[in-house]
Tab-separated table of C-alpha atoms in Angstrom:
chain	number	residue	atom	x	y	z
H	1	UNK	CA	12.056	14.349	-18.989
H	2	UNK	CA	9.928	11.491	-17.638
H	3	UNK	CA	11.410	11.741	-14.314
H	4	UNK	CA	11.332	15.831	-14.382
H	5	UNK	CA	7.442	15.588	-14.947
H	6	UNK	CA	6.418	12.883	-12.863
H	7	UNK	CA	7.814	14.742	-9.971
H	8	UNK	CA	5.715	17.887	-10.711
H	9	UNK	CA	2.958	16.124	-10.917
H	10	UNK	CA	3.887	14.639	-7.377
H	11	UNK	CA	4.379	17.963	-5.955
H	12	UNK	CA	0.974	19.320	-7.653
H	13	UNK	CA	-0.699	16.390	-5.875
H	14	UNK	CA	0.788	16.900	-2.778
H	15	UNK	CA	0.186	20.763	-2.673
H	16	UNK	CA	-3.335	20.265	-3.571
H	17	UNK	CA	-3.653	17.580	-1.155
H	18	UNK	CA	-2.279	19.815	1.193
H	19	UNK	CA	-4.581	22.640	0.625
H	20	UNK	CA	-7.627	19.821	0.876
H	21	UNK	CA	-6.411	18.401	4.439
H	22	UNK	CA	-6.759	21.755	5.534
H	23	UNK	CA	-9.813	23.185	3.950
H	24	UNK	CA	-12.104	19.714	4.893
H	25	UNK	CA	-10.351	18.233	7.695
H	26	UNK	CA	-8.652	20.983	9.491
H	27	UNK	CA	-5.920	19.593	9.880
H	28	UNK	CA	-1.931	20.017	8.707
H	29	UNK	CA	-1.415	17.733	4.917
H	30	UNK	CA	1.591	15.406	4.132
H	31	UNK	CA	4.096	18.363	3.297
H	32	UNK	CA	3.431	19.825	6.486
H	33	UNK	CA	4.023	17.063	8.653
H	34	UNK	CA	6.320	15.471	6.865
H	35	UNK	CA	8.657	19.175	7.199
H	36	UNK	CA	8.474	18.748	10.659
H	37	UNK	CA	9.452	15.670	11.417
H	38	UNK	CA	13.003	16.966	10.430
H	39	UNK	CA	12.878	18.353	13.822
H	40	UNK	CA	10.121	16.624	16.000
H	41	UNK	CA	9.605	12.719	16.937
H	42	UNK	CA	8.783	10.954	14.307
H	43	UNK	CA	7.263	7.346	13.247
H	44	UNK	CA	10.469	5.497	12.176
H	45	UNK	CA	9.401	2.884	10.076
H	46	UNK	CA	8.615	4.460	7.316
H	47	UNK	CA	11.690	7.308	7.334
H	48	UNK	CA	13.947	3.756	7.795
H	49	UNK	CA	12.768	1.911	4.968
H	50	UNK	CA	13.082	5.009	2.340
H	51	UNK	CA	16.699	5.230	3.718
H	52	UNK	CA	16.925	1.659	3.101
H	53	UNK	CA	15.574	2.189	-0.413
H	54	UNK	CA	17.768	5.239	-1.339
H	55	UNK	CA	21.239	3.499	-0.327
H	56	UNK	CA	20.666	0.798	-3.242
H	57	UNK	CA	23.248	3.273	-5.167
H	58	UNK	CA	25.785	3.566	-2.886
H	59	UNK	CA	28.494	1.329	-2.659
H	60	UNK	CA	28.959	-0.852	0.722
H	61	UNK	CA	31.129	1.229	2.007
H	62	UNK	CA	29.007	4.528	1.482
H	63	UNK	CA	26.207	2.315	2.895
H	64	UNK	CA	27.484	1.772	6.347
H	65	UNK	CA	28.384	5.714	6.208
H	66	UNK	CA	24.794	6.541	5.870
H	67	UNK	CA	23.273	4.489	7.996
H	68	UNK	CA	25.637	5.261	10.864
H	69	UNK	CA	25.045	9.037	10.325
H	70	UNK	CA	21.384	8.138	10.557
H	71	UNK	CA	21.513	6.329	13.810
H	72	UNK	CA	24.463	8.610	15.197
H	73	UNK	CA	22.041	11.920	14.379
H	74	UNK	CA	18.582	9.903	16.200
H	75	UNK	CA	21.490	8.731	19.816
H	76	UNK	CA	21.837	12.890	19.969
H	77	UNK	CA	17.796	13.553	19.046
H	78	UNK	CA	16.865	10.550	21.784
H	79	UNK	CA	19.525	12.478	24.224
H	80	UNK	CA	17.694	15.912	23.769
H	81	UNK	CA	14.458	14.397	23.898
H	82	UNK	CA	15.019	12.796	27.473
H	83	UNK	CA	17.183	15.524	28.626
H	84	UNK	CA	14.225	18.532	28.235
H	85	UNK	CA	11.539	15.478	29.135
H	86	UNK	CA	9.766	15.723	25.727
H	87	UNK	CA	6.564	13.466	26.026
H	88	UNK	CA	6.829	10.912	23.419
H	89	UNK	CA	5.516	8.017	22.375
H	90	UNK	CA	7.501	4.507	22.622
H	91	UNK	CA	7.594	4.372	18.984
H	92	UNK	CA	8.214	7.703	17.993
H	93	UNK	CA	11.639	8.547	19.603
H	94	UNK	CA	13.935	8.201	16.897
H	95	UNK	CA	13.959	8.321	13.005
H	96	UNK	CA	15.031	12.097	12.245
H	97	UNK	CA	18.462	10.788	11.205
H	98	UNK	CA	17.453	8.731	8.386
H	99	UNK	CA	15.360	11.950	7.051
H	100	UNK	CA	18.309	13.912	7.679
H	101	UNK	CA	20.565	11.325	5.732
H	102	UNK	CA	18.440	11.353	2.958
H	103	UNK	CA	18.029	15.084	2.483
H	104	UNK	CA	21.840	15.493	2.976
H	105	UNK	CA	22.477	12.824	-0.262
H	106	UNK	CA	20.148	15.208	-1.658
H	107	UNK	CA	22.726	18.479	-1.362
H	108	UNK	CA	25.900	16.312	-2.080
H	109	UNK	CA	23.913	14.860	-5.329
H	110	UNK	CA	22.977	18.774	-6.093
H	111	UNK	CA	26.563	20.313	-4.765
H	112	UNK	CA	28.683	17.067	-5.765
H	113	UNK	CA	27.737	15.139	-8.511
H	114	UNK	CA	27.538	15.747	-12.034
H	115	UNK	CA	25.424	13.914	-15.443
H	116	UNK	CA	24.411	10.443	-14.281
H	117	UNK	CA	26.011	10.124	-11.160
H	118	UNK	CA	23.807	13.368	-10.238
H	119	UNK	CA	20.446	12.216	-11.639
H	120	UNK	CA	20.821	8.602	-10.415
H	121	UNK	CA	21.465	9.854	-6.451
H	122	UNK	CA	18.584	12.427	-6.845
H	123	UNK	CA	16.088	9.350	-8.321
H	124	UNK	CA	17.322	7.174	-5.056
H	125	UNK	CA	16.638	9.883	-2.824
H	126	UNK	CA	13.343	10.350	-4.343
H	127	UNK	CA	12.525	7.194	-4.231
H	128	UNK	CA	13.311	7.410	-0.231
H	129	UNK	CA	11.048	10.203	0.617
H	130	UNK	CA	8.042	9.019	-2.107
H	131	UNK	CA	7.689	6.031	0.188
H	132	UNK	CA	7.751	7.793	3.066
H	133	UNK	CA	5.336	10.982	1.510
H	134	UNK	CA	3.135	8.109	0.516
H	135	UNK	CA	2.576	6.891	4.625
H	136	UNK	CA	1.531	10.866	4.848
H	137	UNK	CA	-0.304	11.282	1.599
H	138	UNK	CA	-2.680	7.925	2.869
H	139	UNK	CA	-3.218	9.190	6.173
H	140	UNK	CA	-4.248	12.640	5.129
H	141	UNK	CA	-6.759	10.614	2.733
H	142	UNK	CA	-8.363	8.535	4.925
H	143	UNK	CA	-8.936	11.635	7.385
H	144	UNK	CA	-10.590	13.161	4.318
H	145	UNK	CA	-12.890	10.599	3.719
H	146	UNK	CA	-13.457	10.651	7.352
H	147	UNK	CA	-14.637	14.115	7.080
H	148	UNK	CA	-16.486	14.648	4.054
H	149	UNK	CA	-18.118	11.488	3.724
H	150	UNK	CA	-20.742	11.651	6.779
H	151	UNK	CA	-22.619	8.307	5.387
H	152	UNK	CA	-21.182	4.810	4.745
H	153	UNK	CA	-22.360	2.263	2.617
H	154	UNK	CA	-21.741	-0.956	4.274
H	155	UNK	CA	-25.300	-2.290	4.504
H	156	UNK	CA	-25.247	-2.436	0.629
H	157	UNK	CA	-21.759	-4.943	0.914
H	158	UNK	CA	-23.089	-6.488	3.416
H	159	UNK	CA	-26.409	-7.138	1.436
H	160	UNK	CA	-23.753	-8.545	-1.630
H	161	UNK	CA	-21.967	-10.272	0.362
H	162	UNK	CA	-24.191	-12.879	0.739
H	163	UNK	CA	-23.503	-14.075	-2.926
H	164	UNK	CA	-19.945	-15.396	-1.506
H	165	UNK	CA	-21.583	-17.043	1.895
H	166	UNK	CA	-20.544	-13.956	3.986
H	167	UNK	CA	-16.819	-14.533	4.515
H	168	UNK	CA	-16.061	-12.095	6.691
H	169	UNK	CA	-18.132	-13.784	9.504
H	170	UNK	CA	-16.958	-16.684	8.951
H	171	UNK	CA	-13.316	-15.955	8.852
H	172	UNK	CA	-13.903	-13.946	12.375
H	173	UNK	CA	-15.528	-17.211	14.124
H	174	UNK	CA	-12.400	-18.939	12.673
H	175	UNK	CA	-9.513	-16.435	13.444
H	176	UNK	CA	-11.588	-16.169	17.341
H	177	UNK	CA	-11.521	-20.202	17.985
H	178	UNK	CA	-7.613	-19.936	16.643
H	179	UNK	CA	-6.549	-18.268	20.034
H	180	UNK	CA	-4.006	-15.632	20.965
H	181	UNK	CA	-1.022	-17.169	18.462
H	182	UNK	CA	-2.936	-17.047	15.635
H	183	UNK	CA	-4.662	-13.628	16.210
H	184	UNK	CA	-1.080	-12.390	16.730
H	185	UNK	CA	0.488	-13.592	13.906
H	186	UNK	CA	-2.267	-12.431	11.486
H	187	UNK	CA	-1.687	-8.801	13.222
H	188	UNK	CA	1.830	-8.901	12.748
H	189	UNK	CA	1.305	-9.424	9.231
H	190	UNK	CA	-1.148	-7.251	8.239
H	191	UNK	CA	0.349	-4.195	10.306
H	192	UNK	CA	4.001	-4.691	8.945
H	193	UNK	CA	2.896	-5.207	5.211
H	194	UNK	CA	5.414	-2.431	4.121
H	195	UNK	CA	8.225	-4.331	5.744
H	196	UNK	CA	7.497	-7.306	3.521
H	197	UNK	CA	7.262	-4.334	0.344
H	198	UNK	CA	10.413	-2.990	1.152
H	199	UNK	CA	12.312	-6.607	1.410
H	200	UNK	CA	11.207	-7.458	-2.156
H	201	UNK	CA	11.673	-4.173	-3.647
H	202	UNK	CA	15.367	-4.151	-2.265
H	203	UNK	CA	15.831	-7.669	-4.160
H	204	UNK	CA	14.843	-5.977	-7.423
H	205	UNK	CA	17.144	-3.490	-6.684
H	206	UNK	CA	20.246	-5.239	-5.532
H	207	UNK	CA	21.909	-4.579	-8.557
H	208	UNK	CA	21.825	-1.121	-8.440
H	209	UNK	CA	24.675	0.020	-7.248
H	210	UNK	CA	26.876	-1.771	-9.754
H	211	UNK	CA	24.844	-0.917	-13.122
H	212	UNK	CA	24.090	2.621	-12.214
H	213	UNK	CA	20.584	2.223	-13.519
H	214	UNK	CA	17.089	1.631	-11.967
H	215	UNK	CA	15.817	-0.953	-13.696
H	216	UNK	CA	12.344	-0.253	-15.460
H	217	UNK	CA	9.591	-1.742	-13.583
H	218	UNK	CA	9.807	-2.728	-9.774
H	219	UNK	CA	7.359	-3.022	-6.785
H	220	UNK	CA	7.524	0.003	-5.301
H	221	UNK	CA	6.277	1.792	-8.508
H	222	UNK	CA	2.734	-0.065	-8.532
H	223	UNK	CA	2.640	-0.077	-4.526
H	224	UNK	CA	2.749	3.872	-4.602
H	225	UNK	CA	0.197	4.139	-7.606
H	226	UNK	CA	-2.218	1.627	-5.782
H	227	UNK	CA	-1.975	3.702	-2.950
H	228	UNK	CA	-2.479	6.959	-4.830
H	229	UNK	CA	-5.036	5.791	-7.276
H	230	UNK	CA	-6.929	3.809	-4.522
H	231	UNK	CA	-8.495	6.515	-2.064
H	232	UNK	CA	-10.193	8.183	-4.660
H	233	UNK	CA	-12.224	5.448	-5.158
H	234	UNK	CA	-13.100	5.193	-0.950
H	235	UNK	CA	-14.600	8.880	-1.863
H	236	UNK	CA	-16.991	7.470	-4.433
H	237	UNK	CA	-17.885	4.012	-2.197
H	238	UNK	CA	-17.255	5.531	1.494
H	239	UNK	CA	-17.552	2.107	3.608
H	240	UNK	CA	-16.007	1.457	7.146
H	241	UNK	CA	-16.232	-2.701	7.405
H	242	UNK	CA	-17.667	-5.234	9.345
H	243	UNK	CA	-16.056	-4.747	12.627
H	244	UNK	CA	-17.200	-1.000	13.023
H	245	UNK	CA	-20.616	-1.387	10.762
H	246	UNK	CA	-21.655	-4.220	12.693
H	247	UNK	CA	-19.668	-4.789	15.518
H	248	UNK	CA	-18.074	-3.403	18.570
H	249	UNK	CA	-15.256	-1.707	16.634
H	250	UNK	CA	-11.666	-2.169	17.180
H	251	UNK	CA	-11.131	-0.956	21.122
H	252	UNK	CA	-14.128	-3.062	21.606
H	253	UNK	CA	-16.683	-0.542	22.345
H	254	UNK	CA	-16.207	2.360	20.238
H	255	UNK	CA	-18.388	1.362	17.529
H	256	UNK	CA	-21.565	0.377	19.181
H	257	UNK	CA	-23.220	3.526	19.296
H	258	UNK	CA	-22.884	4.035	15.249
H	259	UNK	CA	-23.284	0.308	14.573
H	260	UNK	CA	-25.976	-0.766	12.131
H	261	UNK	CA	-25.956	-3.665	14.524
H	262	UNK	CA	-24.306	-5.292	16.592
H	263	UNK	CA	-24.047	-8.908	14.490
H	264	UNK	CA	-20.010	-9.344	13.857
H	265	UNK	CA	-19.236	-12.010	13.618
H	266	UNK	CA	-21.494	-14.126	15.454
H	267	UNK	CA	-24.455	-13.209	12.853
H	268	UNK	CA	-24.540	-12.513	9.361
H	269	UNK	CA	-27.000	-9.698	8.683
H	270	UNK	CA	-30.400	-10.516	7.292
H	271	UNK	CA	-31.262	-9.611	3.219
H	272	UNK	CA	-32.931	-6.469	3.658
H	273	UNK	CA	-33.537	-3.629	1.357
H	274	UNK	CA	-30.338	-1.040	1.876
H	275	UNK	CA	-29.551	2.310	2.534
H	276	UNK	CA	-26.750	4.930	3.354
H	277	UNK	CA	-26.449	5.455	6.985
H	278	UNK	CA	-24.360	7.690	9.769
H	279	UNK	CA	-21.161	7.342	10.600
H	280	UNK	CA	-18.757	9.076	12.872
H	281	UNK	CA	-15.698	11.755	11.262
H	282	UNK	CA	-13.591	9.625	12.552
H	283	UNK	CA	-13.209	5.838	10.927
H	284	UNK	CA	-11.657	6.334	7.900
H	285	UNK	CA	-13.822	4.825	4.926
H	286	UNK	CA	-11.243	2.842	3.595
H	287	UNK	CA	-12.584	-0.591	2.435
H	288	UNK	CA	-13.686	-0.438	-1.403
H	289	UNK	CA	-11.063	-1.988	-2.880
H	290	UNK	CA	-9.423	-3.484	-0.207
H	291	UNK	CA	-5.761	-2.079	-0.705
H	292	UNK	CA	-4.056	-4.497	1.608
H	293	UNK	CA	-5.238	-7.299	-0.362
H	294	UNK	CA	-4.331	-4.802	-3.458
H	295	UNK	CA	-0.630	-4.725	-2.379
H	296	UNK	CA	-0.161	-8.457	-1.293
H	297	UNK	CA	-1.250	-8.869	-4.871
H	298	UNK	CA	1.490	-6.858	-5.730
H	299	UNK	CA	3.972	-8.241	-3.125
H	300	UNK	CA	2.888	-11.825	-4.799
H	301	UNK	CA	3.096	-10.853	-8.107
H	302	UNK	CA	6.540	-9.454	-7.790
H	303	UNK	CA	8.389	-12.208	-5.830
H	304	UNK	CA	7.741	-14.463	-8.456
H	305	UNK	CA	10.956	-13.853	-10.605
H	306	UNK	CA	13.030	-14.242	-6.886
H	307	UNK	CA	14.209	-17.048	-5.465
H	308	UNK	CA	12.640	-19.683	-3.647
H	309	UNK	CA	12.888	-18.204	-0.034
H	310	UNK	CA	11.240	-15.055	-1.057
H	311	UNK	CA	8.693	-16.675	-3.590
H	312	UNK	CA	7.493	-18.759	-0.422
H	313	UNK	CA	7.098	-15.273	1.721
H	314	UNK	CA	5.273	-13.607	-0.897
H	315	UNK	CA	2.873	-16.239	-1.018
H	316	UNK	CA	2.960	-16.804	2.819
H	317	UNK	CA	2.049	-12.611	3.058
H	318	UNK	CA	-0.709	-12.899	0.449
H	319	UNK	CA	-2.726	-15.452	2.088
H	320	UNK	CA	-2.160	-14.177	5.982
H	321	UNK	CA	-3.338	-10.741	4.662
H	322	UNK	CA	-6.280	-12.157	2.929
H	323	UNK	CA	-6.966	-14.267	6.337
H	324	UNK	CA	-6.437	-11.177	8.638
H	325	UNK	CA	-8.304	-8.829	6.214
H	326	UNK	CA	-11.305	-11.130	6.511
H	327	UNK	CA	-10.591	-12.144	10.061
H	328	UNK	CA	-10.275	-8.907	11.935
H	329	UNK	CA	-13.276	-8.010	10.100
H	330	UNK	CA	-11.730	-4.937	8.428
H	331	UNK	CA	-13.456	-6.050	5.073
H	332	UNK	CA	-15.797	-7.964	3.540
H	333	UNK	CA	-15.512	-10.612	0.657
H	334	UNK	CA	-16.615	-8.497	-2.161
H	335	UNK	CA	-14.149	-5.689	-0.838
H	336	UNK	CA	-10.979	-8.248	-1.418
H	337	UNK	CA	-12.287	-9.379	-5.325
H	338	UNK	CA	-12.308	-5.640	-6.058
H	339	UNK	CA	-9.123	-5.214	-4.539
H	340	UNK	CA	-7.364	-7.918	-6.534
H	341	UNK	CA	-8.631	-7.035	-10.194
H	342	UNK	CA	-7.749	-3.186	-9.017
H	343	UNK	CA	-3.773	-4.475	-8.266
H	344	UNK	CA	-4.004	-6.439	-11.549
H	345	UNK	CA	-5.038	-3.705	-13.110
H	346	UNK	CA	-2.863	-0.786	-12.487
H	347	UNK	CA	0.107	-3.606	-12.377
H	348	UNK	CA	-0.530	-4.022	-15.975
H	349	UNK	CA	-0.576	-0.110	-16.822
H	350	UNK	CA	2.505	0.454	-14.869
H	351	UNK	CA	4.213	-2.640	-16.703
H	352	UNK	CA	2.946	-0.864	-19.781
H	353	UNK	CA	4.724	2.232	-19.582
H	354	UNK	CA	7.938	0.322	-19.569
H	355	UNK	CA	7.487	-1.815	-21.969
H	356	UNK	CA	4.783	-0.628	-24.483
H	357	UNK	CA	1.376	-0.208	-24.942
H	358	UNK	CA	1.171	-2.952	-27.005
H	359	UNK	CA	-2.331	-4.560	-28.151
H	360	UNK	CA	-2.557	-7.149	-25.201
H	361	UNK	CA	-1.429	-4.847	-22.798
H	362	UNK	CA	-3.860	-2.391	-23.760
H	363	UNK	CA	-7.065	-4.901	-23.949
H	364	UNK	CA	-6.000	-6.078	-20.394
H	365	UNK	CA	-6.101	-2.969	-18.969
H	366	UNK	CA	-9.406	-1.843	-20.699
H	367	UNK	CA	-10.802	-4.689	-19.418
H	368	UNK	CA	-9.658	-4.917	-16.193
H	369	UNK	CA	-10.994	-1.040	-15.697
H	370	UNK	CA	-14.406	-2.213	-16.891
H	371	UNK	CA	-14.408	-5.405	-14.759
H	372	UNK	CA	-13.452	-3.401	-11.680
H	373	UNK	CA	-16.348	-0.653	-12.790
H	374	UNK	CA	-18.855	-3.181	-13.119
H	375	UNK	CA	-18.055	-4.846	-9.725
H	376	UNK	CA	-18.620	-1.612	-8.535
H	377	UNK	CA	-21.809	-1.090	-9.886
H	378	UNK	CA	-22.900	-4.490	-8.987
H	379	UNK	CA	-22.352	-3.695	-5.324
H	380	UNK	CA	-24.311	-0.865	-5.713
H	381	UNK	CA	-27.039	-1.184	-7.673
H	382	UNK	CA	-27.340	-5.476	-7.435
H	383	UNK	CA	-26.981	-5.834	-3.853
H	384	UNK	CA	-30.276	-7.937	-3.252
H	385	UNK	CA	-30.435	-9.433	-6.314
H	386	UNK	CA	-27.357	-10.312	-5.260
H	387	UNK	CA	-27.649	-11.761	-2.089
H	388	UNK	CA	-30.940	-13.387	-3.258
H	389	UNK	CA	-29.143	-15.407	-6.408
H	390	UNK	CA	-25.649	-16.560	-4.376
H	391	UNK	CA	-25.632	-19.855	-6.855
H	392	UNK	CA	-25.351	-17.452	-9.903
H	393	UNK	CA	-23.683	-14.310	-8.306
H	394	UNK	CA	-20.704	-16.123	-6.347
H	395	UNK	CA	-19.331	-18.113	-9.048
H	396	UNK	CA	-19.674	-15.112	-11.236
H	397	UNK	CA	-17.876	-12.510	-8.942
H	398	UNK	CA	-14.985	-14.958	-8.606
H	399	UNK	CA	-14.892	-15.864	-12.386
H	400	UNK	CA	-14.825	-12.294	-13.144
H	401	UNK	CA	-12.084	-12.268	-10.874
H	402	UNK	CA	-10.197	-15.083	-12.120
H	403	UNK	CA	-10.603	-13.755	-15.772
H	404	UNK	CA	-8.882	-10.714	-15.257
H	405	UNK	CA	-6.321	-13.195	-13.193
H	406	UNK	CA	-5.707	-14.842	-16.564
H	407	UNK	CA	-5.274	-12.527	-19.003
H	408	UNK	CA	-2.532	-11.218	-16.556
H	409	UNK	CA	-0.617	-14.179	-16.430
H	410	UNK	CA	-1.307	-14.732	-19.670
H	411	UNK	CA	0.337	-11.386	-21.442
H	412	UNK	CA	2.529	-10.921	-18.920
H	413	UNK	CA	3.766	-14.411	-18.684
H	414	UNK	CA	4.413	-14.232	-14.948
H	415	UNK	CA	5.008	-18.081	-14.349
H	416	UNK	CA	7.985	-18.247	-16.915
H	417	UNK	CA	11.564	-17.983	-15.196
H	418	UNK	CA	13.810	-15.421	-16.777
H	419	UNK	CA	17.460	-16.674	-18.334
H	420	UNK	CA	20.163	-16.039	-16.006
H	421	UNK	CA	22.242	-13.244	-17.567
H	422	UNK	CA	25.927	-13.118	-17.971
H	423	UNK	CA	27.490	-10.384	-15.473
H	424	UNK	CA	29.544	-8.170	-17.964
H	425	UNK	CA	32.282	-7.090	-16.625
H	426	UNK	CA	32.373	-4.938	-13.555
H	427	UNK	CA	33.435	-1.622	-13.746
H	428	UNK	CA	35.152	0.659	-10.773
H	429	UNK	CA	32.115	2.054	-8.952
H	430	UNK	CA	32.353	6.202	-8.447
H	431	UNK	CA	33.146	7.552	-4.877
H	432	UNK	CA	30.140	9.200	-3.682
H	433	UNK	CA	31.374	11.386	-0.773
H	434	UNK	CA	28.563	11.352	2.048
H	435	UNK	CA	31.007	13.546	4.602
């Protein structure tokens, strides 16, 4: 019943969103484009890792099925592609097979399967095409907010910012003195953040296969939610970042000419009063809360019960996204506090409806919400006071922070390993039939 309603809730969304893209931006929503990229070129990384994420219920065997189909179905797409000379981009020649794949487990688990076996294959494929509806849902969003939000609020940040010593700028004079290794490795990071998502959510879900059961909280629950929840709040605190508020933008020039000034990040703006100002329908507003440093959170959060290799990459990904976030000037310091009491946050609720909405999970979340509302209103409304106080406003933004840091850890008890189960005994896997 859970299952049954969260997806037509998920549909609702996605029709509404849908009629939205069109209506304010013009432009074709998620369902659309997603539809026709069973046909025409599409981005692969995203159609590869849902595949990846729906085959944690088939057996090996069934496994190397799929993913042949997959690839065998994109060799005859490529083929047609360069045999009528379709213009396409270097990246966006093959993936239809692994949508194909994933809407063909779809028929068997409709046509083939019965009880469990049925509603376990439908849940993996969901799971698939979620993460890959999710890619569409957040870039219809940020061309919404593109749209419909003609004025940014960046010099009122930028004004708070100053309570932290104006990270961002400092972080860009750092990252720019690092060189070309260090600029690269950042941007591999941040641009491939899903990549590191998908690795940890397959670990959670390794045992899939051979209990025939999801188990009841994983990553890519909270990493969808963040990303759901999250651009409703760029539509109440539209803001574009450093870089394109005030600096060249990212090509380096594009910016400029909307630019509050060009200062990035050479030199921090002065404390002035602030004020809304232009921007173009282009840049997406997508900076209050930061939602990469939202999902490296998560990333962190859920390598923790791993082992040691992937404990040390989850920590590894949280601090190079933090770095790049600051360093490419994409944010600003007061962006990546709200971001991580937002991933605490909704982490906690989604624990909670798995495990309870017991007392401590319920005063966590209530105060989490009102931290993250208050930070929010600080930025706002406190800007100057703000920026003229940094001795008293830094150390409280970061203990607000690190208070809603510790009552996660506390009530969740994130640090303590879990007992090593005993395997019961394995039981004969069922034959899906893929062909």
């Amino acid at each position: 019943m859970l299952w049954a309603t969260a997806g037509a809730v998920t549909l609702g969304f996605l029709i509404t969103l849908e009629i939205a893209a069109r209506r304010y931006a013009g432009v074709p929503g998620p369902l659309t484009t997603q539809a026709r990229e069973v046909i025409f070129a599409p981005k692969p990384g995203p159609l590869y890792g849902g595949l990846a994420l729906m085959m944690v219920v088939l057996t090996w065997r069934q496994r190397f099925i799929a993913a042949g189909a997959a690839i065998g179905i994109d060799v005859v797409f490529v083929l047609v592609r360069w045999a009528v000379d379709a213009k396409v981009d270097a990246d966006h020649f093959f993936g239809n097979g692994a949508l194909w794949v994933m809407l063909g487990c779809a028929v068997i688990a409709v046509t083939r399967r019965t009880g469990q076996e049925r509603v376990l294959l439908l849940k993996a494929v969901g799971l698939g095409l979620l993460l890959v509806a999710g890619r569409k849902t957040g870039d219809t969003w940020l061309l919404i907010t593109a749209k419909t939000r003609p004025e940014v609020l960046d010099p009122y940040l930028a004004t708070a910012d100053h309570a932290l010593g104006n990270p961002s700028w400092v972080a860009g004079r750092i990252l720019k003195a690092t060189g070309p290794i260090g600029i690269h490795t950042l941007d591999l990071v941040y641009a491939q953040l899903a990549v590191a998502a998908i690795v940890v959510a397959l670990y959670q879900l390794r045992n899939v296969a051979a209990e025939r059961r999801f188990p009841s909280h994983h990553l890519v629950r909270t990493f969808l939610v963040i990303g759901l929840l999250g651009p409703a709040v760029y539509m109440i605190f539209p803001v574009v970042g450093p870089i394109f508020a005030y600096g060249p933008g990212t090509s380096g020039t594009g910016g400029v000419q909307w630019a509050v000034a060009n200062l990035w990040p050479n030199t921090p703006p002065p404390i002035s009063i602030p004020h809304p100002v232009p921007y173009d329908a282009i840049t997406p507003r997508n900076c209050m809360p930061s939602l990469h440093t939202a999902w490296a959170t998560t990333i962190f959060i859920h390598s923790r019960k791993g082992p040691r290799l992937l404990r040390f990459a989850g920590t590894f990904w949280l601090v190079a996204t933090l770095s790049a976030t600051l360093g490419f000037g994409y944010h600003y310091g007061v962006d990546l506090v709200a971001g991580v009491v937002f991933a605490l946050t909704v982490e906690a609720a989604m624990r909670a409806l798995d495990r309870g909405w017991d007392r401590s999970a319920t005063q966590l979340i209530a105060y989490g919400a009102t931290v993250f509302a208050a930070l929010l209103a600080c930025y706002r409304y406190l800007p100057v006071e703000m920026a003229r106080n940094p001795w008293a406003f830094g150390p409280l933004l970061l203990l607000a922070m690190t208070s809603v840091i510790y009552g996660y850890v506390r009530t969740t008890k994130l640090w303590e390993r879990e007992p090593k189960k005993t395997a019961p005994a394995r039981q004969p896997e069922p034959q899906l039939e893929l062909v």
